[in-house]
């Protein structure tokens, strides 16, 4: 099956970048969001981003005109999903809201339309009963910033056909991405599982007094060649975010995740990371 028209639902951090990246690679794209304010915000962001590409000499006026003509921000789900060959869901990470959306999408799309979720945590099989054709339903997971990061993860649950998985792999390649295929579903997929394993070990070493935060980052950067050690990276993504995720796990399982006390000690002091000047490292003196 040849994908021609792509619909992206959700115009937040991820959805807008996935949509624009897709339009850059010559696909017709419709994007919608349940919050009308987001439509204006995406239009403004698109305008600024593309103007920046021209200013930097990365795109010509002609290329930008082409991208704009293919990128359509529309007000309703009906309009967005109409005639779509592929729908990429990138809305809030809330199970019930996603469930409701898949139900609606299923009614609005063709039997052979592929529906993909960009969820960073939830596997497609969780929602397979909401769609009319589970064989054409999968995870297609992008990384932030989606306009830049090359990796996508395609997850083929038991309900999903190999043809669908292969179509998503091919679609990813055709939009400048390097996809990997998971032949079985597993939460966290590949890259985030690897990262979590590293973060867990890093916290374990520090919490148990084997070494300092700085030592872990130095080892990771200088010994493993990682561009940024796990603590420096967490200062960017936000210690508050990590704490909230850990807290949810704790509440759900009754077990404290590895490194919980270490993360909590920074969270309790209000050290959230680079965004407020102090995380594992002090950024207050640097601009
Ligand atoms: P975000 O909060 O920036 O954007 C979500 C958007 O969905 C909002 O604009 C909201 O108005 C819209 N929305 C909510 N309910 C809707 C509905 N029923 N219909 C249409 N639009 C609706 O979230 P973000 O960060 O873009 O994440 C979106 C998805 O991408 C989540 O599933 C997340 O797990 C996943 N993801 C996030 C990454 C990240 O680094 N932020 C990385 C990879 C995946």
Short mmCIF file of C-alpha atoms and ligand atoms in Angstrom, two decimals:
data_model
loop_
_atom_site.label_atom_id
_atom_site.label_comp_id
_atom_site.label_asym_id
_atom_site.label_seq_id
_atom_site.Cartn_x
_atom_site.Cartn_y
_atom_site.Cartn_z
CA UNK A 1 0.00 0.00 0.00
CA UNK A 2 1.30 3.45 -0.92
CA UNK A 3 0.83 6.15 1.71
CA UNK A 4 -0.13 9.48 0.17
CA UNK A 5 -2.19 11.33 2.73
CA UNK A 6 -1.19 11.46 6.40
CA UNK A 7 -3.29 12.78 9.25
CA UNK A 8 -1.72 13.77 12.58
CA UNK A 9 -3.92 14.16 15.64
CA UNK A 10 -2.50 16.41 18.36
CA UNK A 11 -0.51 19.56 17.66
CA UNK A 12 1.57 19.67 20.84
CA UNK A 13 5.32 19.27 21.14
CA UNK A 14 5.44 16.02 19.17
CA UNK A 15 2.45 16.15 16.80
CA UNK A 16 3.38 19.44 15.13
CA UNK A 17 6.93 18.25 14.45
CA UNK A 18 5.84 14.86 13.16
CA UNK A 19 3.33 16.58 10.87
CA UNK A 20 5.74 19.16 9.53
CA UNK A 21 8.49 16.59 9.01
CA UNK A 22 6.03 14.49 7.01
CA UNK A 23 5.04 17.47 4.85
CA UNK A 24 8.71 18.31 4.27
CA UNK A 25 9.08 14.86 2.71
CA UNK A 26 6.36 15.53 0.15
CA UNK A 27 3.30 13.97 1.81
CA UNK A 28 -0.07 15.71 2.04
CA UNK A 29 -0.64 16.26 5.77
CA UNK A 30 -3.63 17.32 7.82
CA UNK A 31 -3.23 18.17 11.50
CA UNK A 32 -5.90 18.80 14.10
CA UNK A 33 -6.07 19.30 17.86
CA UNK A 34 -9.01 19.40 20.26
CA UNK A 35 -7.77 22.75 21.56
CA UNK A 36 -8.41 25.47 18.92
CA UNK A 37 -5.67 27.67 20.44
CA UNK A 38 -3.18 25.02 19.42
CA UNK A 39 -4.15 25.51 15.75
CA UNK A 40 -3.00 29.14 15.86
CA UNK A 41 0.10 28.21 17.85
CA UNK A 42 1.08 25.55 15.29
CA UNK A 43 0.50 27.95 12.37
CA UNK A 44 2.75 30.55 14.02
CA UNK A 45 5.39 27.95 14.90
CA UNK A 46 5.35 26.55 11.34
CA UNK A 47 5.75 30.04 9.88
CA UNK A 48 8.70 30.84 12.16
CA UNK A 49 10.38 27.48 11.70
CA UNK A 50 10.22 27.62 7.91
CA UNK A 51 11.31 31.27 7.79
CA UNK A 52 14.31 30.23 9.93
CA UNK A 53 15.20 27.48 7.46
CA UNK A 54 15.20 30.00 4.61
CA UNK A 55 17.26 32.49 6.66
CA UNK A 56 19.85 29.78 7.39
CA UNK A 57 19.98 28.78 3.73
CA UNK A 58 18.69 25.27 4.48
CA UNK A 59 15.55 25.62 2.35
CA UNK A 60 14.60 27.69 -0.66
CA UNK A 61 11.51 29.91 -0.88
CA UNK A 62 10.17 27.47 -3.43
CA UNK A 63 10.62 24.45 -1.14
CA UNK A 64 8.90 26.27 1.71
CA UNK A 65 5.99 27.22 -0.53
CA UNK A 66 5.61 23.54 -1.42
CA UNK A 67 5.70 22.44 2.22
CA UNK A 68 3.10 25.05 3.18
CA UNK A 69 0.81 23.93 0.37
CA UNK A 70 0.91 20.35 1.70
CA UNK A 71 0.53 21.15 5.42
CA UNK A 72 -3.10 21.72 6.40
CA UNK A 73 -4.22 22.63 9.90
CA UNK A 74 -7.91 21.77 10.08
CA UNK A 75 -10.52 22.32 12.76
CA UNK A 76 -12.29 18.97 12.99
CA UNK A 77 -11.32 15.36 13.35
CA UNK A 78 -13.70 14.48 10.48
CA UNK A 79 -11.91 16.82 8.10
CA UNK A 80 -8.47 15.70 9.28
CA UNK A 81 -9.12 11.95 8.98
CA UNK A 82 -11.01 12.11 5.69
CA UNK A 83 -9.29 9.98 3.03
CA UNK A 84 -6.22 9.45 5.23
CA UNK A 85 -3.99 6.49 4.33
CA UNK A 86 -2.16 6.84 7.64
CA UNK A 87 -3.27 8.46 10.89
CA UNK A 88 -0.63 9.22 13.54
CA UNK A 89 -2.04 9.83 17.01
CA UNK A 90 0.06 12.21 19.15
CA UNK A 91 -2.37 13.42 21.81
CA UNK A 92 -1.97 13.53 25.60
CA UNK A 93 -0.65 10.40 27.30
CA UNK A 94 -3.98 9.55 28.97
CA UNK A 95 -5.37 6.11 28.28
CA UNK A 96 -9.09 6.93 28.34
CA UNK A 97 -8.70 9.97 26.11
CA UNK A 98 -6.71 7.94 23.59
CA UNK A 99 -9.25 5.12 23.77
CA UNK A 100 -12.10 7.50 22.92
CA UNK A 101 -10.11 8.97 20.04
CA UNK A 102 -9.34 5.57 18.48
CA UNK A 103 -13.03 4.70 18.62
CA UNK A 104 -13.91 7.90 16.76
CA UNK A 105 -11.04 7.52 14.30
CA UNK A 106 -12.06 4.00 13.47
CA UNK A 107 -15.50 5.21 12.41
CA UNK A 108 -14.02 8.01 10.30
CA UNK A 109 -11.39 6.05 8.39
CA UNK A 110 -11.31 3.31 5.78
CA UNK A 111 -10.79 -0.38 6.56
CA UNK A 112 -7.28 -0.19 5.07
CA UNK A 113 -6.22 3.05 6.78
CA UNK A 114 -3.27 2.48 9.08
CA UNK A 115 -3.71 3.98 12.52
CA UNK A 116 -0.51 4.46 14.52
CA UNK A 117 0.11 5.75 18.01
CA UNK A 118 3.13 7.79 19.04
CA UNK A 119 2.58 6.93 22.71
CA UNK A 120 5.88 6.63 24.56
CA UNK A 121 4.56 4.03 26.95
CA UNK A 122 1.33 2.37 25.86
CA UNK A 123 1.36 -0.53 23.42
CA UNK A 124 -1.21 -0.50 20.62
CA UNK A 125 -2.79 -3.78 21.76
CA UNK A 126 -4.20 -1.89 24.74
CA UNK A 127 -6.58 -0.22 22.29
CA UNK A 128 -6.96 -2.89 19.61
CA UNK A 129 -10.63 -3.53 20.43
CA UNK A 130 -11.47 0.11 19.66
CA UNK A 131 -10.46 -0.11 16.00
CA UNK A 132 -12.24 -1.93 13.24
CA UNK A 133 -9.09 -3.35 11.70
CA UNK A 134 -6.47 -4.24 14.36
CA UNK A 135 -4.24 -5.68 11.60
CA UNK A 136 -3.64 -2.08 10.56
CA UNK A 137 -2.97 -0.69 14.01
CA UNK A 138 0.53 -0.26 15.50
CA UNK A 139 2.93 1.92 17.45
CA UNK A 140 5.03 4.38 15.51
CA UNK A 141 7.20 6.08 18.11
CA UNK A 142 9.19 9.24 17.36
CA UNK A 143 11.81 10.97 19.48
CA UNK A 144 11.91 14.58 20.57
CA UNK A 145 12.70 16.78 18.66
CA UNK A 146 10.96 14.79 15.93
CA UNK A 147 12.16 17.13 13.18
CA UNK A 148 15.74 16.26 14.08
CA UNK A 149 15.95 12.84 15.72
CA UNK A 150 16.44 10.05 13.21
CA UNK A 151 15.06 7.10 15.14
CA UNK A 152 11.52 5.77 14.95
CA UNK A 153 10.34 2.56 16.60
CA UNK A 154 7.65 0.49 14.90
CA UNK A 155 5.99 -2.02 17.21
CA UNK A 156 4.17 -4.97 15.70
CA UNK A 157 1.84 -6.43 18.30
CA UNK A 158 0.28 -9.86 17.73
CA UNK A 159 -2.83 -8.21 16.26
CA UNK A 160 -0.84 -6.24 13.67
CA UNK A 161 0.00 -7.53 10.18
CA UNK A 162 3.55 -7.71 8.83
CA UNK A 163 2.41 -5.65 5.86
CA UNK A 164 1.36 -2.82 8.19
CA UNK A 165 4.66 -2.95 10.06
CA UNK A 166 6.61 -2.95 6.79
CA UNK A 167 4.55 -0.04 5.44
CA UNK A 168 5.36 1.98 8.57
CA UNK A 169 9.05 1.10 8.27
CA UNK A 170 9.03 2.22 4.65
CA UNK A 171 7.07 5.37 5.50
CA UNK A 172 9.66 6.21 8.18
CA UNK A 173 12.54 5.74 5.75
CA UNK A 174 10.79 7.93 3.20
CA UNK A 175 10.59 10.76 5.76
CA UNK A 176 14.29 10.78 6.60
CA UNK A 177 14.09 8.44 9.57
CA UNK A 178 15.95 5.29 10.54
CA UNK A 179 13.29 2.90 11.85
CA UNK A 180 13.69 -0.18 14.03
CA UNK A 181 11.08 -2.92 14.28
CA UNK A 182 9.96 -4.57 17.50
CA UNK A 183 8.40 -7.90 16.57
CA UNK A 184 6.73 -8.20 19.95
CA UNK A 185 5.21 -5.57 22.20
CA UNK A 186 7.13 -4.44 25.27
CA UNK A 187 6.58 -1.26 27.28
CA UNK A 188 9.24 1.40 26.72
CA UNK A 189 10.28 -0.18 23.39
CA UNK A 190 14.05 -0.20 22.72
CA UNK A 191 15.72 3.19 23.18
CA UNK A 192 13.93 4.24 26.36
CA UNK A 193 14.47 0.82 27.92
CA UNK A 194 18.20 1.14 27.28
CA UNK A 195 18.20 4.65 28.68
CA UNK A 196 16.23 3.58 31.75
CA UNK A 197 18.66 0.74 32.43
CA UNK A 198 21.53 3.23 32.32
CA UNK A 199 19.69 5.71 34.56
CA UNK A 200 18.82 3.01 37.09
CA UNK A 201 22.42 1.87 37.34
CA UNK A 202 23.64 5.48 37.58
CA UNK A 203 21.26 6.20 40.48
CA UNK A 204 22.14 2.93 42.19
CA UNK A 205 25.86 3.76 42.15
CA UNK A 206 25.34 7.25 43.58
CA UNK A 207 22.67 6.31 46.12
CA UNK A 208 24.89 3.58 47.53
CA UNK A 209 27.91 5.84 47.82
CA UNK A 210 30.09 4.20 45.18
CA UNK A 211 30.77 7.46 43.38
CA UNK A 212 29.45 10.95 42.75
CA UNK A 213 27.00 12.24 40.17
CA UNK A 214 29.90 13.94 38.40
CA UNK A 215 31.85 10.64 38.28
CA UNK A 216 28.93 8.85 36.61
CA UNK A 217 28.57 11.54 33.96
CA UNK A 218 32.34 11.66 33.40
CA UNK A 219 32.44 7.87 32.93
CA UNK A 220 29.47 7.87 30.60
CA UNK A 221 30.80 10.76 28.50
CA UNK A 222 34.50 9.87 28.43
CA UNK A 223 34.38 6.09 28.62
CA UNK A 224 31.27 5.27 26.63
CA UNK A 225 31.29 8.25 24.31
CA UNK A 226 27.77 9.34 25.25
CA UNK A 227 27.22 13.01 24.36
CA UNK A 228 25.80 13.61 27.83
CA UNK A 229 25.84 11.59 31.05
CA UNK A 230 22.53 10.38 32.55
CA UNK A 231 22.39 13.05 35.29
CA UNK A 232 23.25 15.91 32.95
CA UNK A 233 20.57 14.58 30.59
CA UNK A 234 18.00 14.46 33.38
CA UNK A 235 18.79 18.08 34.22
CA UNK A 236 17.55 18.83 30.70
CA UNK A 237 14.43 16.66 30.68
CA UNK A 238 13.48 17.72 34.23
CA UNK A 239 13.92 16.05 37.63
CA UNK A 240 10.29 16.96 38.40
CA UNK A 241 9.15 14.88 35.43
CA UNK A 242 11.25 11.90 36.56
CA UNK A 243 9.91 12.25 40.10
CA UNK A 244 6.30 12.30 38.89
CA UNK A 245 6.82 9.19 36.77
CA UNK A 246 8.54 7.40 39.69
CA UNK A 247 5.77 8.47 42.06
CA UNK A 248 3.14 6.98 39.73
CA UNK A 249 5.05 3.69 39.63
CA UNK A 250 5.37 3.73 43.42
CA UNK A 251 1.65 4.37 43.88
CA UNK A 252 0.76 1.65 41.39
CA UNK A 253 3.12 -1.07 42.61
CA UNK A 254 3.83 -0.09 46.23
CA UNK A 255 7.52 -0.46 45.40
CA UNK A 256 9.97 2.42 45.24
CA UNK A 257 11.80 2.44 41.89
CA UNK A 258 15.63 2.29 42.00
CA UNK A 259 17.03 5.69 42.92
CA UNK A 260 13.71 7.04 44.19
CA UNK A 261 15.23 8.61 47.33
CA UNK A 262 18.01 10.26 45.33
CA UNK A 263 15.59 11.83 42.86
CA UNK A 264 13.19 12.80 45.67
CA UNK A 265 15.96 14.58 47.59
CA UNK A 266 16.53 16.91 44.62
CA UNK A 267 12.82 17.27 43.88
CA UNK A 268 12.05 18.21 47.52
CA UNK A 269 14.66 20.97 47.38
CA UNK A 270 12.97 22.35 44.26
CA UNK A 271 15.98 21.43 42.11
CA UNK A 272 14.19 20.54 38.86
CA UNK A 273 17.08 20.95 36.45
CA UNK A 274 18.35 23.50 33.97
CA UNK A 275 14.91 25.09 33.59
CA UNK A 276 15.03 26.61 37.09
CA UNK A 277 18.77 27.05 37.41
CA UNK A 278 19.52 24.12 39.73
CA UNK A 279 19.32 20.38 39.30
CA UNK A 280 22.04 17.85 39.90
CA UNK A 281 24.28 20.70 38.73
CA UNK A 282 24.16 24.42 39.49
CA UNK A 283 23.35 26.55 36.43
CA UNK A 284 22.65 29.78 38.28
CA UNK A 285 26.03 31.34 37.44
CA UNK A 286 25.92 30.30 33.78
CA UNK A 287 23.68 31.98 31.28
P1 LIG B 1 1.61 17.73 24.41
O1 LIG B 1 0.93 17.88 25.72
O2 LIG B 1 2.66 18.70 24.01
O3 LIG B 1 0.50 17.70 23.24
C1 LIG B 1 -0.66 16.95 23.30
C2 LIG B 1 -1.72 17.64 22.46
O4 LIG B 1 -2.85 16.77 22.35
C3 LIG B 1 -2.24 18.96 23.07
O5 LIG B 1 -2.05 20.00 22.14
C4 LIG B 1 -3.72 18.68 23.34
O6 LIG B 1 -4.55 19.81 23.15
C5 LIG B 1 -4.01 17.59 22.33
N1 LIG B 1 -5.17 16.75 22.63
C6 LIG B 1 -5.55 16.25 23.83
N2 LIG B 1 -6.65 15.47 23.68
C7 LIG B 1 -6.97 15.48 22.37
C8 LIG B 1 -7.98 14.86 21.58
N3 LIG B 1 -8.90 14.07 22.13
N4 LIG B 1 -8.02 15.11 20.25
C9 LIG B 1 -7.10 15.91 19.67
N5 LIG B 1 -6.11 16.52 20.36
C10 LIG B 1 -6.03 16.30 21.69
O7 LIG B 1 2.20 16.23 24.39
P2 LIG B 1 3.42 15.63 23.58
O8 LIG B 1 4.66 15.75 24.40
O9 LIG B 1 3.39 16.16 22.19
O10 LIG B 1 3.04 14.08 23.59
C11 LIG B 1 2.07 13.56 22.73
C12 LIG B 1 2.24 12.06 22.65
O11 LIG B 1 3.55 11.77 22.18
C13 LIG B 1 2.09 11.32 23.98
O12 LIG B 1 1.45 10.10 23.76
C14 LIG B 1 3.54 11.12 24.42
O13 LIG B 1 3.70 9.97 25.23
C15 LIG B 1 4.22 10.90 23.09
N6 LIG B 1 5.65 11.19 23.06
C16 LIG B 1 6.16 12.30 23.70
C17 LIG B 1 7.52 12.57 23.64
C18 LIG B 1 8.09 13.79 24.31
O14 LIG B 1 9.32 13.89 24.42
N7 LIG B 1 7.28 14.73 24.78
C19 LIG B 1 8.46 11.69 22.92
C20 LIG B 1 7.79 10.59 22.22
C21 LIG B 1 6.45 10.35 22.33
#
